Coordinates of C-alpha atoms in Angstrom, one line a residue:
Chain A
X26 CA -31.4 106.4 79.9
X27 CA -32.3 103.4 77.5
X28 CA -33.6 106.2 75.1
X29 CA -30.7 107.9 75.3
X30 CA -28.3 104.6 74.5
X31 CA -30.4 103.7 71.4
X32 CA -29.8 107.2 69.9
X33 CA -26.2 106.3 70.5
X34 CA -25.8 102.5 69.3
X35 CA -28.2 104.2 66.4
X36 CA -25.8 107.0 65.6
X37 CA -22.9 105.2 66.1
X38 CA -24.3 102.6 63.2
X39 CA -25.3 105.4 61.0
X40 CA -21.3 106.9 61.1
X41 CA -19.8 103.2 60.8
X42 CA -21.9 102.7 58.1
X43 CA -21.1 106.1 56.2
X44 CA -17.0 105.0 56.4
X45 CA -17.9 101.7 55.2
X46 CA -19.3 103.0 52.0
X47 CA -16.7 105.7 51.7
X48 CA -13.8 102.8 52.0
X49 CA -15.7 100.7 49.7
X50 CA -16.0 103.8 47.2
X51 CA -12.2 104.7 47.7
X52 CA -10.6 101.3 47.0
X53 CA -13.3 99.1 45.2
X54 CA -14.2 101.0 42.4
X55 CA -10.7 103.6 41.7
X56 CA -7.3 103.3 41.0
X57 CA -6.1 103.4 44.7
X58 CA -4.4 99.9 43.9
X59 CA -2.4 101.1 41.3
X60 CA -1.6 104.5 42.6
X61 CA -0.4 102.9 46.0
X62 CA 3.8 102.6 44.6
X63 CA 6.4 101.5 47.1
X64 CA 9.7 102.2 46.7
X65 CA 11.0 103.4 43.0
X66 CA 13.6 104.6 41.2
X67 CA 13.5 107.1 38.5
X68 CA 14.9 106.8 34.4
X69 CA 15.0 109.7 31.9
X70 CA 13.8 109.3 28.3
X71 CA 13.8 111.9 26.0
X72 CA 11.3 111.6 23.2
X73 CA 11.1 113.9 19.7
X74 CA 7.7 113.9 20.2
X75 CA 5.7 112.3 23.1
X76 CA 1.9 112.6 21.5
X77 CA -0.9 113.1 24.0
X78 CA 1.3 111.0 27.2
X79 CA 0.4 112.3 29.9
X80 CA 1.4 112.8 33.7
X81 CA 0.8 109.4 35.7
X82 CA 0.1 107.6 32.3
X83 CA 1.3 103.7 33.3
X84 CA 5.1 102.5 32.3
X85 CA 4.6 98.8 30.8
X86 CA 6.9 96.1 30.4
X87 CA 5.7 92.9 28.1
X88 CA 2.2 94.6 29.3
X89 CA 3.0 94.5 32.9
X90 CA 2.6 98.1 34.9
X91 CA 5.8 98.6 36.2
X92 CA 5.7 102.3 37.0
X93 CA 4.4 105.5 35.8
X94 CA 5.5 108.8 34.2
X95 CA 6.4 110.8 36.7
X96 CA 6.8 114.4 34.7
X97 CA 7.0 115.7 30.9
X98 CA 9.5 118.5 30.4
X99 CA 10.7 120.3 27.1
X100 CA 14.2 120.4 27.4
X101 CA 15.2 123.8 26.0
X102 CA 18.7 123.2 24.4
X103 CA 18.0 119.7 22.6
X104 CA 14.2 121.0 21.6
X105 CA 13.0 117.7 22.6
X106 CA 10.5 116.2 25.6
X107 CA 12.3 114.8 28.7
X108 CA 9.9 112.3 30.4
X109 CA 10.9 111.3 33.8
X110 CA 9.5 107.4 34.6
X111 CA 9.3 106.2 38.2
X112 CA 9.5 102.3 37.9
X113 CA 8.8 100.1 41.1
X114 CA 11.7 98.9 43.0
X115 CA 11.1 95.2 42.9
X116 CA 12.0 95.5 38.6
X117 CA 15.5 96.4 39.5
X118 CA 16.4 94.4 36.4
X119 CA 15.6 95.9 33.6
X120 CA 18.8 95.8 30.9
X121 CA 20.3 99.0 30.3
X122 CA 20.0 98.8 26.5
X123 CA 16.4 98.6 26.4
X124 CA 14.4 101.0 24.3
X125 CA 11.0 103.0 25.5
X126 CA 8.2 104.0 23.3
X127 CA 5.3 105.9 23.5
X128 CA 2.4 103.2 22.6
X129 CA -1.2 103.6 22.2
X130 CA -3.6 100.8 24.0
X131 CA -6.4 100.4 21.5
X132 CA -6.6 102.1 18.1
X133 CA -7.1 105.4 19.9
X134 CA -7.0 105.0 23.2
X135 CA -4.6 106.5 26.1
X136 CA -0.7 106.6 25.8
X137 CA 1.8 105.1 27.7
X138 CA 5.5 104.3 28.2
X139 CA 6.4 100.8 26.5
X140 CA 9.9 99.2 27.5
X141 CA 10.9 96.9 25.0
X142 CA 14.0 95.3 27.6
X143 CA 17.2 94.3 25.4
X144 CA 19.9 91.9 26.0
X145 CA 22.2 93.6 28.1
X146 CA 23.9 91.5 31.3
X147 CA 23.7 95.0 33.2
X148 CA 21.1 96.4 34.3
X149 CA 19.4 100.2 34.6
X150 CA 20.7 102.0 37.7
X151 CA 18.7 105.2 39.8
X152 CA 18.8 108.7 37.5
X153 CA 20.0 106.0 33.9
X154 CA 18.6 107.7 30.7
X155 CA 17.4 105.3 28.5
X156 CA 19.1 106.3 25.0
X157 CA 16.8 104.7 22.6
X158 CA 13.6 105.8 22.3
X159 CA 10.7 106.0 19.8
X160 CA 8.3 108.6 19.3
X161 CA 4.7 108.7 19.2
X162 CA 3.2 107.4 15.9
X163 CA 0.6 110.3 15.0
X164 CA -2.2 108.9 13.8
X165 CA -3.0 112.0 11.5
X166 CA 0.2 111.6 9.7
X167 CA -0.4 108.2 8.9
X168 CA -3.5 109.4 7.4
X169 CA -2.4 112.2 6.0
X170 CA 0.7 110.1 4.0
X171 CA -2.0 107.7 3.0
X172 CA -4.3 110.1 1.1
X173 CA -1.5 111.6 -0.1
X174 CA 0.3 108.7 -1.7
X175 CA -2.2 106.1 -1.7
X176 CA -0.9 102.5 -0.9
X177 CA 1.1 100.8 -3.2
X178 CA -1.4 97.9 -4.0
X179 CA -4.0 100.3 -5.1
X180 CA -1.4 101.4 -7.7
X181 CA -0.8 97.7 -8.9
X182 CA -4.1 97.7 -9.2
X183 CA -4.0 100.6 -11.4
X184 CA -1.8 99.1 -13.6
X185 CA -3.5 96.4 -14.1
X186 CA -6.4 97.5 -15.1
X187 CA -4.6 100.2 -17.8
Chain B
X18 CA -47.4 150.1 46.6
X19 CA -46.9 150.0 42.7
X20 CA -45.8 147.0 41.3
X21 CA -42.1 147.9 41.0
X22 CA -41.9 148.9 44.2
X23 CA -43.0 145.6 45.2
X24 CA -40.6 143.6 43.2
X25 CA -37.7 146.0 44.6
X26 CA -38.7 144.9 47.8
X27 CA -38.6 141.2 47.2
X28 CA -35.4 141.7 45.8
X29 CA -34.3 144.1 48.8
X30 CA -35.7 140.8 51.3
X31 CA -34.0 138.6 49.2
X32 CA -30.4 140.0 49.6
X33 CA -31.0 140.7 53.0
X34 CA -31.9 137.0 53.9
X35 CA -28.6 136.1 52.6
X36 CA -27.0 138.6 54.9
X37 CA -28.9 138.0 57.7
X38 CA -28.0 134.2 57.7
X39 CA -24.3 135.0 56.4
X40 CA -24.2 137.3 60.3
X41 CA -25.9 134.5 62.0
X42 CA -23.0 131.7 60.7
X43 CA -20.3 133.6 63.1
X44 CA -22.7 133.4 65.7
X45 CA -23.7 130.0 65.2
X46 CA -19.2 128.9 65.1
X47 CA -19.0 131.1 68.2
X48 CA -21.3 129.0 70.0
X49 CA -19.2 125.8 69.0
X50 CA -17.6 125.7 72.3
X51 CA -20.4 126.5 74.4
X52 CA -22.0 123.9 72.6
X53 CA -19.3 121.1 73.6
X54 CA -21.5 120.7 77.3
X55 CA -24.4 119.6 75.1
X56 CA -22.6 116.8 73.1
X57 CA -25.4 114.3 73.9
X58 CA -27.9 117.0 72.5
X59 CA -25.5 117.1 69.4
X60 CA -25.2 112.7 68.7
X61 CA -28.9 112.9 69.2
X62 CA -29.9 115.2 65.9
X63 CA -27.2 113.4 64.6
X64 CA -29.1 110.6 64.9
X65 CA -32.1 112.6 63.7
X66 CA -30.8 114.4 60.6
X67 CA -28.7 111.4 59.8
X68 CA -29.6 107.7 60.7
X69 CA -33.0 108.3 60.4
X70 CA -32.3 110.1 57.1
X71 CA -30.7 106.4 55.6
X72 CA -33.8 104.9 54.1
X73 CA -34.6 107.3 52.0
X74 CA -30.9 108.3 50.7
X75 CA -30.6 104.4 50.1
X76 CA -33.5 103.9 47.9
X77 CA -33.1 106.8 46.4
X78 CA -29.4 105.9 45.8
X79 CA -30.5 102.5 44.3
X80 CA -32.8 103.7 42.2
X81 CA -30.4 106.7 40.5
X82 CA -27.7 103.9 39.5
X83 CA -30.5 102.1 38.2
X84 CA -31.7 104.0 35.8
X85 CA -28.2 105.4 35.1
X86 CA -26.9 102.3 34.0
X87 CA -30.6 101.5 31.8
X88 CA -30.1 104.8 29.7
X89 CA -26.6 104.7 29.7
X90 CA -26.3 101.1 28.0
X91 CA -28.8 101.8 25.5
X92 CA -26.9 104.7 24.5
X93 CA -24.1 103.6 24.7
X94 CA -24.8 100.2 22.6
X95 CA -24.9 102.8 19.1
X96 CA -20.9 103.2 19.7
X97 CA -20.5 99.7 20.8
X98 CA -19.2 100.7 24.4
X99 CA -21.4 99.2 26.7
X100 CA -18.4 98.2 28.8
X101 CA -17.8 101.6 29.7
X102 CA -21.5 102.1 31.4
X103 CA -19.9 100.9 34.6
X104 CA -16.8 103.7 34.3
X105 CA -20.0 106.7 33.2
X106 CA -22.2 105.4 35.9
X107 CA -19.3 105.9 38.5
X108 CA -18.4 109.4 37.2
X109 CA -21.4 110.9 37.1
X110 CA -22.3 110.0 40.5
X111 CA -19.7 110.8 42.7
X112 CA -18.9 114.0 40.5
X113 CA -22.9 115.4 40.5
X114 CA -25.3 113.0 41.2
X115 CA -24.7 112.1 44.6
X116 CA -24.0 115.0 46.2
X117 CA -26.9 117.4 44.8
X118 CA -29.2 114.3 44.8
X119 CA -28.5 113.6 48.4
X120 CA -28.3 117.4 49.5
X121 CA -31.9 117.7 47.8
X122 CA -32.9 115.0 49.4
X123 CA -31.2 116.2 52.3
X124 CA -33.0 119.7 52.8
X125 CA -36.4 117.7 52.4
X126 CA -36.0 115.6 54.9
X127 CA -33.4 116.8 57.7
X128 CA -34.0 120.5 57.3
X129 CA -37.4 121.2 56.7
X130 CA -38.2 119.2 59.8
X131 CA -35.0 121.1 61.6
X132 CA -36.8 124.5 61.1
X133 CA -40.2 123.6 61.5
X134 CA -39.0 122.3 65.1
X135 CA -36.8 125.7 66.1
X136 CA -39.5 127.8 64.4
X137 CA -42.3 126.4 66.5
X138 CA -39.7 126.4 69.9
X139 CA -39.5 130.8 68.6
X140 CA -43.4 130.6 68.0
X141 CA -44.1 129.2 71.3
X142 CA -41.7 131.2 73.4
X143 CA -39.4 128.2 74.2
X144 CA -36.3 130.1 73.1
X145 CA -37.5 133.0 75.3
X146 CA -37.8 130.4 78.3
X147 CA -34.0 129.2 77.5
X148 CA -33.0 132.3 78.0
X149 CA -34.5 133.5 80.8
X150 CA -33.0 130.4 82.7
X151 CA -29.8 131.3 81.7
X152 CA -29.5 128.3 78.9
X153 CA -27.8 130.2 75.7
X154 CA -30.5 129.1 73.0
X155 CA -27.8 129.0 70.0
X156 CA -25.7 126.6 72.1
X157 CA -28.3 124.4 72.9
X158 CA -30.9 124.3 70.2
X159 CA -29.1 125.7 66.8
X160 CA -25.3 124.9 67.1
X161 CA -26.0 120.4 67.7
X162 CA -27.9 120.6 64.9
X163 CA -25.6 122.4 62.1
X164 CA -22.8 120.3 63.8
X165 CA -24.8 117.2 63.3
X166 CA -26.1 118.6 59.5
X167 CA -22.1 119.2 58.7
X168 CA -20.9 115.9 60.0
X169 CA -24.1 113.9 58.3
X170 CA -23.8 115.0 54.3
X171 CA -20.7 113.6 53.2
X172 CA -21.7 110.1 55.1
X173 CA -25.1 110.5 53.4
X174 CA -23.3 110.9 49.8
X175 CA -20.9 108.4 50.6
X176 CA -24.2 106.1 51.0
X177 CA -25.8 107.4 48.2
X178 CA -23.0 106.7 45.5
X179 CA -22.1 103.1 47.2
X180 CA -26.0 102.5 46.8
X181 CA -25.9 103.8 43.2
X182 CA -22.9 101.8 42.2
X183 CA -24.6 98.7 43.6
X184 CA -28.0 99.6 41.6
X185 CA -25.8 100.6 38.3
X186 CA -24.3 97.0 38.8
X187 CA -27.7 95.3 39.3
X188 CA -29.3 96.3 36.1
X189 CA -25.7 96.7 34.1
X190 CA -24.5 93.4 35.1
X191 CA -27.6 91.0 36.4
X192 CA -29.7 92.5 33.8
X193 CA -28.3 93.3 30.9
X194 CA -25.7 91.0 30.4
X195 CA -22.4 93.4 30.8
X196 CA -19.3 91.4 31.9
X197 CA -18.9 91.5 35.3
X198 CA -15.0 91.8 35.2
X199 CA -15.3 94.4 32.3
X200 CA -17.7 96.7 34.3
X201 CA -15.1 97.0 37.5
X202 CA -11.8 96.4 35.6
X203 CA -13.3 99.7 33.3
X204 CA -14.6 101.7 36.7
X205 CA -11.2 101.0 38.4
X206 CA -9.2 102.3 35.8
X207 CA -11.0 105.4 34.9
X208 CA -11.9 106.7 38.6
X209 CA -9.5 108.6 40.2
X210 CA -9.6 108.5 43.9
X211 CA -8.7 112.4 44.7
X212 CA -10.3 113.9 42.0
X213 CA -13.7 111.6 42.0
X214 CA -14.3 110.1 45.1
X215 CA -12.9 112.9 47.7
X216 CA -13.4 116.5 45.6
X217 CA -16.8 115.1 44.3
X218 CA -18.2 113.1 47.7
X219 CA -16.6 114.3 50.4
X220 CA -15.9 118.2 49.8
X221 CA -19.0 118.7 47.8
X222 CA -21.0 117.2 50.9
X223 CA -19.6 119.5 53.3
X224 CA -20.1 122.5 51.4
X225 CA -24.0 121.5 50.9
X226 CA -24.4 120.0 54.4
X227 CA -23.0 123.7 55.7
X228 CA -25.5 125.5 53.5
X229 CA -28.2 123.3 54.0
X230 CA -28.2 123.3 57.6
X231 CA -27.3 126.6 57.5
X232 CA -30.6 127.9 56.0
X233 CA -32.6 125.6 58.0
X234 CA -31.3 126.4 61.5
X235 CA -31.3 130.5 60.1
X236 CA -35.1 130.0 58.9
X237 CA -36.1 128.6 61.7
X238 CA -34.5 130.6 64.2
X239 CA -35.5 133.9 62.9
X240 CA -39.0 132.4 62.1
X241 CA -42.3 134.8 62.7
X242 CA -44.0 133.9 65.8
X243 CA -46.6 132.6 64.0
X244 CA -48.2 129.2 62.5
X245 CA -48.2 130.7 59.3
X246 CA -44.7 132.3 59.8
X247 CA -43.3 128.4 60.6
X248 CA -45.3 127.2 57.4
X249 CA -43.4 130.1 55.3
X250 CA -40.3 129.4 57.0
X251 CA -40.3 125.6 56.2
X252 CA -41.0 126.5 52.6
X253 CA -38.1 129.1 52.1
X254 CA -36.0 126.6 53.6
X255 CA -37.0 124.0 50.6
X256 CA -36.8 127.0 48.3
X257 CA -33.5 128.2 49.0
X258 CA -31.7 125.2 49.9
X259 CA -32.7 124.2 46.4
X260 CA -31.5 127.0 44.8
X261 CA -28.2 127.3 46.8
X262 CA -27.0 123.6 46.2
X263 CA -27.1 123.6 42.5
X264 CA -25.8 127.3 42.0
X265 CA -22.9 126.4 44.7
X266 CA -22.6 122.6 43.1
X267 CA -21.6 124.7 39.7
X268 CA -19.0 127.2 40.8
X269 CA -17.6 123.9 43.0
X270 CA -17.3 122.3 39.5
X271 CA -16.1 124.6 37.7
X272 CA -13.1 125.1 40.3
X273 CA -12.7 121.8 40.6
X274 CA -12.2 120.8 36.6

């Protein structure tokens, strides 16, 4: 009988151990915090061109993660993207002349949804589009206008030495 | 025999050890209820195949992260993204690592000692004796122990990749001088949850304990009653369990991308 409990009290460790480590695993080292949203409300944004944003990419205000995108969609009659955000109830108070752009963190890291807020006295209500938006800065047109033209103070330069 | 004949053959046994223990799985579920009056039976090679099986996955587990994170940062270090060893050592783990590592590990120790045992029970007519006193032998002596296989894996890999991630932090972090805030703030952000921790740890453990235990409890049961048939049947076991985990752990991959 004592056998018999040990193999028990022993198995019983081995299985409270294994869901320790998987809980660890699941919220210590991923994303569960910032995945786990409350209550939200959704805004529409339509973009000309959204870049390499993705589904779930964060929503940022002043660098703070209020939300995330929810869904990209082309909208067929405009020809242009219509990104649904999902922003966390408790920033109810966002001014409803603020603009969104699609930012990059880092020189070429992963996009997300900036919300510049503006000075409006009321704020964004469930299902608001936010009107102004700014596209994605590619960074191979920046490039490309650069080798193209040059920049201007290589031109001074130019002259200077003519 | 000529030679051809003889390789057909080994081909012909192959293929038909893969059917024999692909018949012998529906036997082995059917017994699943029957197998409910031998619970204790089942938490004991649980405690076999499992507790007894968390010394070596830890070490093992330490040691993988260790020497993830070493070759990692010095690779790393030429594109001046050592911060990112943390966010690489996680991936790799819980995506391949830790599940084929452990279900290697696995079949070493849990199921070659799982068919050696039923293989000797065939080899000295202990099966036989089950039977005759009315004691269904798949119930009793094969069903506990592919419960207790299925049930052990995916808290083995779960081990495993905790253990890893502790060993990538000791070496990334203690050792080599990457910012402790960095290496988790970069892991957090990158990991996904569903798509790392659950489809990588969880499923790809079941699906290898299943097999695993699968071939071991086949092996064994359908074992030649012979010491050299156990010794070959231990050995296949090694062999094929081997050879099924990292042939399964790519199609798994490649659905799972």
């Amino acid at each position: 009988m004592t056998q018999r409990r040990s193999y028990a009290v022993g198995t019983g460790l081995f299985i409270v151990l294994g869901f320790a480590a998987l809980a660890y695993l699941a919220t210590q080292t991923t994303s569960l915090v910032n995945m786990s949203q409350g209550d939200s409300y959704t805004l529409k944004a339509r973009f000309t061109n959204i870049g390499q944003l993705k589904d779930r990419a964060p929503v940022k205000l002043a660098g703070v993660r209020i939300g995330s995108v929810q869904s990209i969609q082309l909208e067929p009659a405009k020809l242009d993207a219509l990104v649904t955000l999902s922003i966390d109830k408790r920033f109810n108070q966002i001014p409803e002349d603020s603009s969104a752009s699609v930012l990059t963190s880092g020189l070429l890291g992963d996009q997300y949804i900036g919300i510049q807020p503006g000075g409006s006295p009321d704020s964004f209500k469930n299902g608001d589009e936010v009107i102004l938006t700014q596209s994605a800065v590619q960074l191979e047109d920046l490039i490309g206008k650069f080798l193209v033209n040059g920049s201007p103070s290589d031109k001074d330069k130019d002259k200077t030495k003519q | 025999m000529t030679a051809q004949a003889k390789r057909r053959n080994l081909l012909l046994d192959g293929l038909a050890q893969i059917g024999d223990a692909g018949l012998f799985l529906p036997t082995l579920l059917a017994a699943v209820p029957r197998s409910l009056r031998y619970f204790r039976e089942t938490v004991r090679q649980l405690w076999f195949v499992g507790a007894m099986s968390l010394i070596i996955i830890m070490t093992c587990g330490l040691f993988v992260g260790m020497v993830l994170a070493l070759q990692l940062y010095h690779v790393l270090e030429i594109f001046g993204g050592t911060a990112s060893t943390g966010t690489v050592v996680a991936l790799s783990v819980y995506r391949e690592l830790g599940p084929v590592v452990t279900a290697l590990l696995f079949a070493g120790r849990a199921g070659t000692s799982i068919t050696a045992e039923i293989g000797l029970m065939r080899a000295t007519d202990q099966l036989s004796a089950m039977e005759m006193m009315a004691v269904d032998p798949v119930a009793y002596v094969a069903t506990p122990r592919f419960i207790a296989g299925i049930i052990a894996m995916p808290l083995l890999c779960c081990v495993f990749s905790a253990m890893a991630i502790f060993g990538g932090h000791l070496v990334g972090v203690t050792w080599l001088g990457i910012d402790n805030g960095t290496f988790w703030s970069n892991m957090t952000s990158n990991v996904d949850v569903w798509k790392d921790v659950i489809d990588g740890v969880i499923w790809k453990g079941l699906a290898f304990g299943t097999v695993v235990t699968l071939i071991s409890v086949h092996q064994g049961y359908t074992t030649p009653p012979t010491s050299e048939g156990v010794a070959y049947a231990t050995t296949r076991t090694v062999v094929a369990s081997s050879i099924a985990i990292l042939a399964i752990d790519f199609v798994l991959t490649a659905f799972m991308m």
